Short mmCIF file of C-alpha atoms in Angstrom, two decimals:
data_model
loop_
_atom_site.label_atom_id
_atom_site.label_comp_id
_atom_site.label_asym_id
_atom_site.label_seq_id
_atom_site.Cartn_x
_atom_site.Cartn_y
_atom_site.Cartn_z
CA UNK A 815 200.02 73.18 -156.04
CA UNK A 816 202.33 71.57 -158.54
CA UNK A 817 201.77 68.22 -157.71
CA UNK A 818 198.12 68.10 -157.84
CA UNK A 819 197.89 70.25 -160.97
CA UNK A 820 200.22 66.95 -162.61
CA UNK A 821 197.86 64.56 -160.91
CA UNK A 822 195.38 66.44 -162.30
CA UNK A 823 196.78 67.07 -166.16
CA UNK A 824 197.35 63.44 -165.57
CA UNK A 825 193.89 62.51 -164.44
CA UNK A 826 192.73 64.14 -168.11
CA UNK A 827 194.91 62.23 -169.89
CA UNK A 828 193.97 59.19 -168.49
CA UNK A 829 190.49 60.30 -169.28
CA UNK A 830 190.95 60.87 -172.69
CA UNK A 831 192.81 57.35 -173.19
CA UNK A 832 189.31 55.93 -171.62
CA UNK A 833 187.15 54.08 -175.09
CA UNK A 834 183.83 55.79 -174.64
CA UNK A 835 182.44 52.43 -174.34
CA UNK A 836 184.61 50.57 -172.22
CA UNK A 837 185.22 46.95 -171.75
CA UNK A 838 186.88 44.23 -170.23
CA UNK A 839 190.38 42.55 -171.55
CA UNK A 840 191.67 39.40 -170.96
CA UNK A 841 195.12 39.26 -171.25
CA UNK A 842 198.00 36.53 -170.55
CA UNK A 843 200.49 36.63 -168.32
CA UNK A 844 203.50 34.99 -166.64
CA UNK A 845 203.85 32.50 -165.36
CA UNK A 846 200.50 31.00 -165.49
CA UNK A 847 197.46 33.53 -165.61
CA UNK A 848 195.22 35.16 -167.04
CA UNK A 849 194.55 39.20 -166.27
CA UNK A 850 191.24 40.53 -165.96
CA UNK A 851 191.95 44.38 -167.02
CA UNK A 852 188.67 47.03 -166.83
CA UNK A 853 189.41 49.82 -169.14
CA UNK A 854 186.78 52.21 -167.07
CA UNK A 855 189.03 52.30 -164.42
CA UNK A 856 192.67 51.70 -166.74
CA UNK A 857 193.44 48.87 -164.19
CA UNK A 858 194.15 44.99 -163.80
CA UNK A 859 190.90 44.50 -161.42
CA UNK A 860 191.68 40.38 -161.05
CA UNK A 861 193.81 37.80 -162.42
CA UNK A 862 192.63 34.46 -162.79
CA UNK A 863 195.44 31.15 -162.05
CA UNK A 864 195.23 28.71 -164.74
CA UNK A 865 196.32 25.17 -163.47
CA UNK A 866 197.44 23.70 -166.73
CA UNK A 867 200.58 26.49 -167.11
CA UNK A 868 201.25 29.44 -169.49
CA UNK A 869 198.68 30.45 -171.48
CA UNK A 870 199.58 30.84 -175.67
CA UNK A 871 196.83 31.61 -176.99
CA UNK A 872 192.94 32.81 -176.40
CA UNK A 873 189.85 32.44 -178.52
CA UNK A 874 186.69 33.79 -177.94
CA UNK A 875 183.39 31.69 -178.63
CA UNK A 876 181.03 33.43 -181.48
CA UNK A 877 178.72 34.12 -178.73
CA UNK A 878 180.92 35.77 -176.36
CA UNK A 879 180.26 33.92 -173.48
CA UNK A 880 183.58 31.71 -173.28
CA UNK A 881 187.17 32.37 -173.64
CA UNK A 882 189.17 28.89 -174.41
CA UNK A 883 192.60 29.74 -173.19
CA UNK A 884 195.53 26.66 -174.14
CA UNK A 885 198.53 26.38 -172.42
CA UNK A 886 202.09 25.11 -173.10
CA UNK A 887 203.39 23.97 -170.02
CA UNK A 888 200.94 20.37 -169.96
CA UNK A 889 198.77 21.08 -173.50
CA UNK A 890 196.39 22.43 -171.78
CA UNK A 891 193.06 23.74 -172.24
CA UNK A 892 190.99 25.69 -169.81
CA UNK A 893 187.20 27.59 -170.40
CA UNK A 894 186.64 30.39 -169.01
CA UNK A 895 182.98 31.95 -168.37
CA UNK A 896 183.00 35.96 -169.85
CA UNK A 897 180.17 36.66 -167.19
CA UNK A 898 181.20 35.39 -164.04
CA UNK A 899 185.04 35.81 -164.71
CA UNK A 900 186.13 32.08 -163.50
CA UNK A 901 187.06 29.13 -165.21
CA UNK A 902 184.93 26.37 -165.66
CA UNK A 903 186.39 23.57 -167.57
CA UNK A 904 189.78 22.30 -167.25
CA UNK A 905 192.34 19.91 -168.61
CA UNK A 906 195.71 18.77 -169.95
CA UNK A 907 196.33 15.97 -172.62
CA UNK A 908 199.85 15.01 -171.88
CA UNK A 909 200.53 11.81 -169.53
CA UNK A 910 203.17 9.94 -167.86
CA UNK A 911 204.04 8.50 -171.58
CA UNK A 912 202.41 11.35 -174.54
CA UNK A 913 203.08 14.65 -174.88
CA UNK A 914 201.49 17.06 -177.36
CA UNK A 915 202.34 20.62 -178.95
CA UNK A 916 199.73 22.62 -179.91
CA UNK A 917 199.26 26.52 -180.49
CA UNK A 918 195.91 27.87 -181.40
CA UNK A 919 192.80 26.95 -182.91
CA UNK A 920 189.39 26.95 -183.20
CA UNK A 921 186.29 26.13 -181.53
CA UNK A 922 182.71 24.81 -183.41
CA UNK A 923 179.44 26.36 -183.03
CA UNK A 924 178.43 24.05 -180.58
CA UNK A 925 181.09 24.34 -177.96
CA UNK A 926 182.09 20.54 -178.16
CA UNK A 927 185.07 20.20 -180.27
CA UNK A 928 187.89 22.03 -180.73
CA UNK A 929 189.82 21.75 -183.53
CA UNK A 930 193.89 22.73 -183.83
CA UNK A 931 197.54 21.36 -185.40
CA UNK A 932 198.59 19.25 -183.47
CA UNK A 933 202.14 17.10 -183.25
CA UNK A 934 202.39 14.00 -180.89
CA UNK A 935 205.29 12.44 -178.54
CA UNK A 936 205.39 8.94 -177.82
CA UNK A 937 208.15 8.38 -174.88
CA UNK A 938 209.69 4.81 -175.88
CA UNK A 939 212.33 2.79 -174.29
CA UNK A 940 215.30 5.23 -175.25
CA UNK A 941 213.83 7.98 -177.03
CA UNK A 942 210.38 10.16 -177.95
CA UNK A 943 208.92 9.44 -181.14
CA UNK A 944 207.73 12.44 -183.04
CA UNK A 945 204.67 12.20 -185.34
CA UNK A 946 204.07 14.23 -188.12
CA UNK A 947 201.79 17.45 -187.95
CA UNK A 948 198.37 16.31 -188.02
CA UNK A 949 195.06 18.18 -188.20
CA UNK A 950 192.89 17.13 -184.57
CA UNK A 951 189.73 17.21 -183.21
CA UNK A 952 189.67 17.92 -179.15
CA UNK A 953 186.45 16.37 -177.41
CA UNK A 954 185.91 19.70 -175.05
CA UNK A 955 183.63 17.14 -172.82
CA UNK A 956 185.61 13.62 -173.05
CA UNK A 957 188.84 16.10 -172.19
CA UNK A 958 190.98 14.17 -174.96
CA UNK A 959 191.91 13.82 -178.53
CA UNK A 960 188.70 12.59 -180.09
CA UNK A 961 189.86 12.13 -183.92
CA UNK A 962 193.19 13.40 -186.09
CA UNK A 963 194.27 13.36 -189.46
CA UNK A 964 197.77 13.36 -191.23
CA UNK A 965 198.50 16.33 -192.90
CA UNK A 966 199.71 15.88 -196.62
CA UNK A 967 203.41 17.19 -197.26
CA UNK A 968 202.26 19.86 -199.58
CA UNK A 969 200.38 21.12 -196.70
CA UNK A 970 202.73 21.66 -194.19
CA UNK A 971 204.47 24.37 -194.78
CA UNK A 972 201.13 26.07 -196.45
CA UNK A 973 199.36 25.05 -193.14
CA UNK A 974 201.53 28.10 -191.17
CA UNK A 975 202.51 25.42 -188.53
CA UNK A 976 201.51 26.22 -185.03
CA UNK A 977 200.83 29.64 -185.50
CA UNK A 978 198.15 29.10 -188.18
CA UNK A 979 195.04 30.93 -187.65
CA UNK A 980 191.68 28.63 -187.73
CA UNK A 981 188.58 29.53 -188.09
CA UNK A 982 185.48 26.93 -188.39
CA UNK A 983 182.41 27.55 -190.14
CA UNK A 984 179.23 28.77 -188.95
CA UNK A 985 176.97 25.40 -189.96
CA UNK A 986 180.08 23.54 -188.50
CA UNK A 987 180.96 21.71 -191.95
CA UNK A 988 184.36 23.10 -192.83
CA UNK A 989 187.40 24.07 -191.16
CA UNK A 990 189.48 27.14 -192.81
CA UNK A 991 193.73 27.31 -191.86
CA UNK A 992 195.43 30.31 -193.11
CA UNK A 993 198.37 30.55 -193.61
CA UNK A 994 200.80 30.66 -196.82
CA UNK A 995 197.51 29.52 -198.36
CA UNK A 996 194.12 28.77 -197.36
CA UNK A 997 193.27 25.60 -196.95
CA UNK A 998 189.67 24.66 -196.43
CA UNK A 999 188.82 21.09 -194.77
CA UNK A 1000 186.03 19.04 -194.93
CA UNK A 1001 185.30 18.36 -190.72
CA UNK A 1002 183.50 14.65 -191.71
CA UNK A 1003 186.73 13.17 -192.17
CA UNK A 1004 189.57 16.28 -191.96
CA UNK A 1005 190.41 15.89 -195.68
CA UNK A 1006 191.34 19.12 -197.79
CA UNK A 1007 188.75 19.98 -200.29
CA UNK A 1008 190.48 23.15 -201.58
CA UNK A 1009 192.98 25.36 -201.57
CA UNK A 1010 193.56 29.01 -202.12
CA UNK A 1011 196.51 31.06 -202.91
CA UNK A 1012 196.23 33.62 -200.83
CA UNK A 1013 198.73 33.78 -198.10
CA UNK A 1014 198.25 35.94 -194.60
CA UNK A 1015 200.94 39.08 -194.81
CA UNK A 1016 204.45 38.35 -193.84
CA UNK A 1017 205.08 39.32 -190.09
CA UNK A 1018 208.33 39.23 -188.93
CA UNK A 1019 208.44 40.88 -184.88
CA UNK A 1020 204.77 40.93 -185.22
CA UNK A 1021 203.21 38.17 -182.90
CA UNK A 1022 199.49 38.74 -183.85
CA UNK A 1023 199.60 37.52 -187.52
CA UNK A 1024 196.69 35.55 -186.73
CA UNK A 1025 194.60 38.24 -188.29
CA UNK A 1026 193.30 40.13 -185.67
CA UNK A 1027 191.83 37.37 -183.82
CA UNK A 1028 188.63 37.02 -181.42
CA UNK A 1029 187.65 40.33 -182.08
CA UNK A 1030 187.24 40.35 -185.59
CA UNK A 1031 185.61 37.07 -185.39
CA UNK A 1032 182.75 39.00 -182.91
CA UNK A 1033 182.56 41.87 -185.01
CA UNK A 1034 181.42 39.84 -188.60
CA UNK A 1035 179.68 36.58 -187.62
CA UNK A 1036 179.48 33.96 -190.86
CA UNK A 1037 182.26 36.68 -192.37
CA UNK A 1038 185.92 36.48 -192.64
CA UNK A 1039 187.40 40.10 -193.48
CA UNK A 1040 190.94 40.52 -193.76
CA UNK A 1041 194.09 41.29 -195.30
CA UNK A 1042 196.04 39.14 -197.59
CA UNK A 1043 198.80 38.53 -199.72
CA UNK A 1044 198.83 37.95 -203.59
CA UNK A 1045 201.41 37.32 -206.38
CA UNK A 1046 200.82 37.67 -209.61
CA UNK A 1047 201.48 34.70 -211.49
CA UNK A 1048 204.13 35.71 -214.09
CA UNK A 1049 206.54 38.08 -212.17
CA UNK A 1050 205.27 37.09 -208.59
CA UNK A 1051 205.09 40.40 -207.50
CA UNK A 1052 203.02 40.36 -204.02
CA UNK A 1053 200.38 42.60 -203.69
CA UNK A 1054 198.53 43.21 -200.35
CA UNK A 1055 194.22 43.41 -200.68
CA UNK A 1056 191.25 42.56 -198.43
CA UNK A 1057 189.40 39.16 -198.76
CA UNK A 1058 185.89 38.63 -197.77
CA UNK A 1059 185.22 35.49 -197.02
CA UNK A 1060 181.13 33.78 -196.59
CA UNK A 1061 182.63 30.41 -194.53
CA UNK A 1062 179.55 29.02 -195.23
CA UNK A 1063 179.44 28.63 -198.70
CA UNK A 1064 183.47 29.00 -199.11
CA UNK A 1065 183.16 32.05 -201.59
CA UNK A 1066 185.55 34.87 -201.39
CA UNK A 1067 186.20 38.37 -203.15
CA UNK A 1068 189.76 39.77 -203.17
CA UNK A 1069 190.72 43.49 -203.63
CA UNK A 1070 193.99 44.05 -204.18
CA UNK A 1071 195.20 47.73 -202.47
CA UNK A 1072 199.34 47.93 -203.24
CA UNK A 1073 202.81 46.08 -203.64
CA UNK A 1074 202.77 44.57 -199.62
CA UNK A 1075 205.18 45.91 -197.37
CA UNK A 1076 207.87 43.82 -195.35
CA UNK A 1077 205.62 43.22 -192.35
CA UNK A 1078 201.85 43.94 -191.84
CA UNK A 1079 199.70 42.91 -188.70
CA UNK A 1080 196.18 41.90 -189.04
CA UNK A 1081 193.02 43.81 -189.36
CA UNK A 1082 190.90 45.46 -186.78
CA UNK A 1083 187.47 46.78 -187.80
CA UNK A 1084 185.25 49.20 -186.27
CA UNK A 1085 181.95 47.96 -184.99
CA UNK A 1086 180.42 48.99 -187.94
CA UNK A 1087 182.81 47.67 -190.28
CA UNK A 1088 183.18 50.81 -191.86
CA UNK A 1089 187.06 51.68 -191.00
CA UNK A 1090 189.80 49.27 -190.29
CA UNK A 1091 193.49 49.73 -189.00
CA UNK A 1092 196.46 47.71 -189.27
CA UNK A 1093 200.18 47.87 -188.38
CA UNK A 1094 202.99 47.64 -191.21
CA UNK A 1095 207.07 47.50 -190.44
CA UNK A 1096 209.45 47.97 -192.73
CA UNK A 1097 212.99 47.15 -191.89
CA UNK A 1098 214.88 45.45 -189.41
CA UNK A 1099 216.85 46.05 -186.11
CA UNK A 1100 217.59 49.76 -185.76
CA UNK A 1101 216.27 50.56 -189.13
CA UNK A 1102 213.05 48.93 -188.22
CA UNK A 1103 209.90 51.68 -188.91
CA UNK A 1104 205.94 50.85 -188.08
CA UNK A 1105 203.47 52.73 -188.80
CA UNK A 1106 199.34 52.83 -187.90
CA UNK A 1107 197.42 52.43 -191.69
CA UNK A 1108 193.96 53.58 -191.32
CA UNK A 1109 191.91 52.12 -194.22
CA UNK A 1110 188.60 53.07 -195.25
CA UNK A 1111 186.59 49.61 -196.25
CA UNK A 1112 183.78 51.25 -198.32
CA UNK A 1113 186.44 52.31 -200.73
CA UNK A 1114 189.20 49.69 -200.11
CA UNK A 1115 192.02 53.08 -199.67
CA UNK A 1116 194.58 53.25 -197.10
CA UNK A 1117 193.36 57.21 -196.02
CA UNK A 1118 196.35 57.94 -193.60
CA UNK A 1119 199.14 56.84 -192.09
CA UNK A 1120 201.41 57.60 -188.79
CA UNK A 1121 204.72 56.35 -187.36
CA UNK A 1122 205.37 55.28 -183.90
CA UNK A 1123 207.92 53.69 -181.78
CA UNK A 1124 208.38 50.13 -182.27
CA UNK A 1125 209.28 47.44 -179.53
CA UNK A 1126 211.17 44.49 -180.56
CA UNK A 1127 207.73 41.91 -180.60
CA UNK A 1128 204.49 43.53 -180.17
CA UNK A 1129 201.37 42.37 -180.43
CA UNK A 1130 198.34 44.72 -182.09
CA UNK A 1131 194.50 45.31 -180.69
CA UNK A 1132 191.59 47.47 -180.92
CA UNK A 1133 189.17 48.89 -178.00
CA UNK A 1134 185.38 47.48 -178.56
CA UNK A 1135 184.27 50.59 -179.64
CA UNK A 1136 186.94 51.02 -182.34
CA UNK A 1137 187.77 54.41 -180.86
CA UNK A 1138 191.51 53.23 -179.43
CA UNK A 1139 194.41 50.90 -180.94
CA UNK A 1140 196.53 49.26 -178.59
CA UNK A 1141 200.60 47.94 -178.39
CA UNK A 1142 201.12 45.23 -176.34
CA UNK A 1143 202.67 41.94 -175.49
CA UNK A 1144 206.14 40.92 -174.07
CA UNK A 1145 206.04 43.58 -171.85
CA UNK A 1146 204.27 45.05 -168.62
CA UNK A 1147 202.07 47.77 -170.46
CA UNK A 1148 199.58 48.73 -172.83
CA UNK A 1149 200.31 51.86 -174.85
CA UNK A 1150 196.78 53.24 -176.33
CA UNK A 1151 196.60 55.29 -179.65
CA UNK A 1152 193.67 57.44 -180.50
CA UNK A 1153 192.20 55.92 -183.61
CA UNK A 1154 191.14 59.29 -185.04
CA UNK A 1155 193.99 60.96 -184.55
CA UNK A 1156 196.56 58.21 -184.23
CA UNK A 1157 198.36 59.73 -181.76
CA UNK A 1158 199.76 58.59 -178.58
CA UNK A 1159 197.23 59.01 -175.23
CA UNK A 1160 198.40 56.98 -172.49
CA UNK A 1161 200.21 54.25 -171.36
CA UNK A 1162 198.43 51.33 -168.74
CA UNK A 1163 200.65 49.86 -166.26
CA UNK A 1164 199.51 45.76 -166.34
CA UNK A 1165 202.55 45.20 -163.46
CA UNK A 1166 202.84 41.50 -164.88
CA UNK A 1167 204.89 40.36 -167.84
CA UNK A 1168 202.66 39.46 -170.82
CA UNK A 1169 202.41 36.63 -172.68
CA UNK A 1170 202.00 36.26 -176.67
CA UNK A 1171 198.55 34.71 -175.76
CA UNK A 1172 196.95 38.27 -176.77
CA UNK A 1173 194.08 39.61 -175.55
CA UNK A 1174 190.44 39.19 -175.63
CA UNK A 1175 187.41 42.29 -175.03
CA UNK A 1176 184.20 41.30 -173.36
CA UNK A 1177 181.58 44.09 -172.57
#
């Protein structure tokens, strides 16, 4: 009976790896799809084709119904429904003679516009002509660049480039950008009307620096709660805190924690915003260490830590529940941590090569 004892001891595990409220993830994948994963059943259950190409990043609408999913290949962007698993809007801005780049960015409350960093080609008789980065305004139902905005100089490099996480305001007003600051823009006419210095943590091999993403966003609606970097003005030591950002009336409170590591992911909360976790590296190459930090939020303290294997690039997420943490991205698996224990429980087989796009949990 050896074999079905280890199917069996197996069969446990895979139990125990199993959030006690389990979800569906949305995940992206090579060449040019989405997969539909149920963690019930620790399985991809469907994969969706998404005509505009590979899929970079994922954003989940404050109501949970949509996931707006943009692509590389054509500048894409494609909707998909969170109930009926399909996609229901569709569309790429490049033509025969303009091209655009674009990462991430962020929807508004209505569903209508989506706003992003974007950076235009115009082809011309002998070469492409490269604008500078400009803030722009998507018309979801037009299917085309409604509005955009030069960014000033001083923003650009404060701005994060593509990889700037966006995030627009409940009453639809302002648009927040963080990256080596925080800018705020007014969405009337896309003009910065403050900045902040507080920059998002360093992340070098971490690809979800976007602080925690879609999930977060679901967890604390008209909130912002995440982890930042500070430096003191006269040595410029950096310090890593939490922020707590209302986005409606652009107030924030900052508690600093510690001197900030290296490298340090975003911030995943539980459901009741109680605990959060986060991943920190230190080092590089073969002297590169992570480690899990649980931190309790009532008390701002980091109340234990735990090592584990790191991959090259990685990407960092959270069952719905709060009860797992998850490593994935540019690779075929998902390894799942408990979040109690921190400890290693299974590892999912996706059998597709994922994209940085990261992943998205519906109920």
């Amino acid at each position: 009976m050896p074999t079905y004892r280890t199917l069996f001891a197996a069969g446990l595990g895979l139990l125990a790896a199993l959030p006690a409220s389990a979800s569906t993830l949305f995940m992206g994948s090579y060449p040019d799809q989405l997969l539909i994963f149920d963690e019930s059943k620790a399985a991809v259950t469907g994969k969706l084709k998404l005509d505009t190409g590979l899929p970079t990043s994922m954003i989940l609408s404050d109501d949970g119904k949509h996931i707006y999913v943009t692509t590389i290949t054509t500048s894409g962007i494609e909707v998909v429904d969170t109930a009926t698993r399909r996609i229901v809007s569709k569309f790429s801005l490049n033509d025969g003679v303009t091209r655009y780049r674009f990462w991430g960015g962020a929807v508004d409350p209505t569903g209508r516009y989506f706003y992003t960093v974007i950076t235009r080609f115009d082809r011309e008789v002998d070469r492409y002509k490269v604008s500078k980065p400009m803030y722009a305004v998507i018309d979801l139902k037009l299917q085309k660049v409604a509005r955009t905005a030069e960014m000033e100089k001083e923003d650009e490099k404060a701005a994060g480039g593509y990889r700037s996480a966006l995030k627009v305001s409940p009453d639809g007003k302002y648009l927040y950008l963080f990256g080596d600051k925080i800018l705020i823009l007014n969405l009337a006419d896309l003009k910065v009307i403050d900045r902040i210095d507080l920059a998002r943590p360093d992340g070098t091999d971490l690809e979800n620096v976007g602080f925690g993403g879609a999930i977060d966003t679901a967890r604390t609606p008209g909130q912002y709660v995440s982890l930042f970097n500070a430096a003191d003005p006269y040595i410029h030591n950096k310090m890593f805190g939490v922020a707590r950002f209302d986005l409606n009336s652009r107030q924030f409170a900052f508690t600093p924690i510690g001197p900030a590591p290296a490298a340090m992911a975003g911030l995943e909360l539980t459901p009741d915003g109680k605990q959060a976790y986060t991943v920190v590296t230190n080092g590089t190459l073969g002297a590169k260490r992570c480690e899990f930090w649980h931190m309790d939020m009532t008390t701002n303290a980091v109340v234990d830590k735990a090592e584990f294997p790191c991959r090259s690039r990685f990407r960092f997420g959270m069952s719905m529940d709060g009860a797992k943490l998850y490593i994935y991205g540019a690779s075929y698996d998902v390894e799942v941590y408990d979040a109690r224990t921190l400890k290693l429980e299974a590892t999912w087989d996706l059998g597709n090569d994922t994209t940085g796009a990261g992943m998205v949990a519906v109920e």
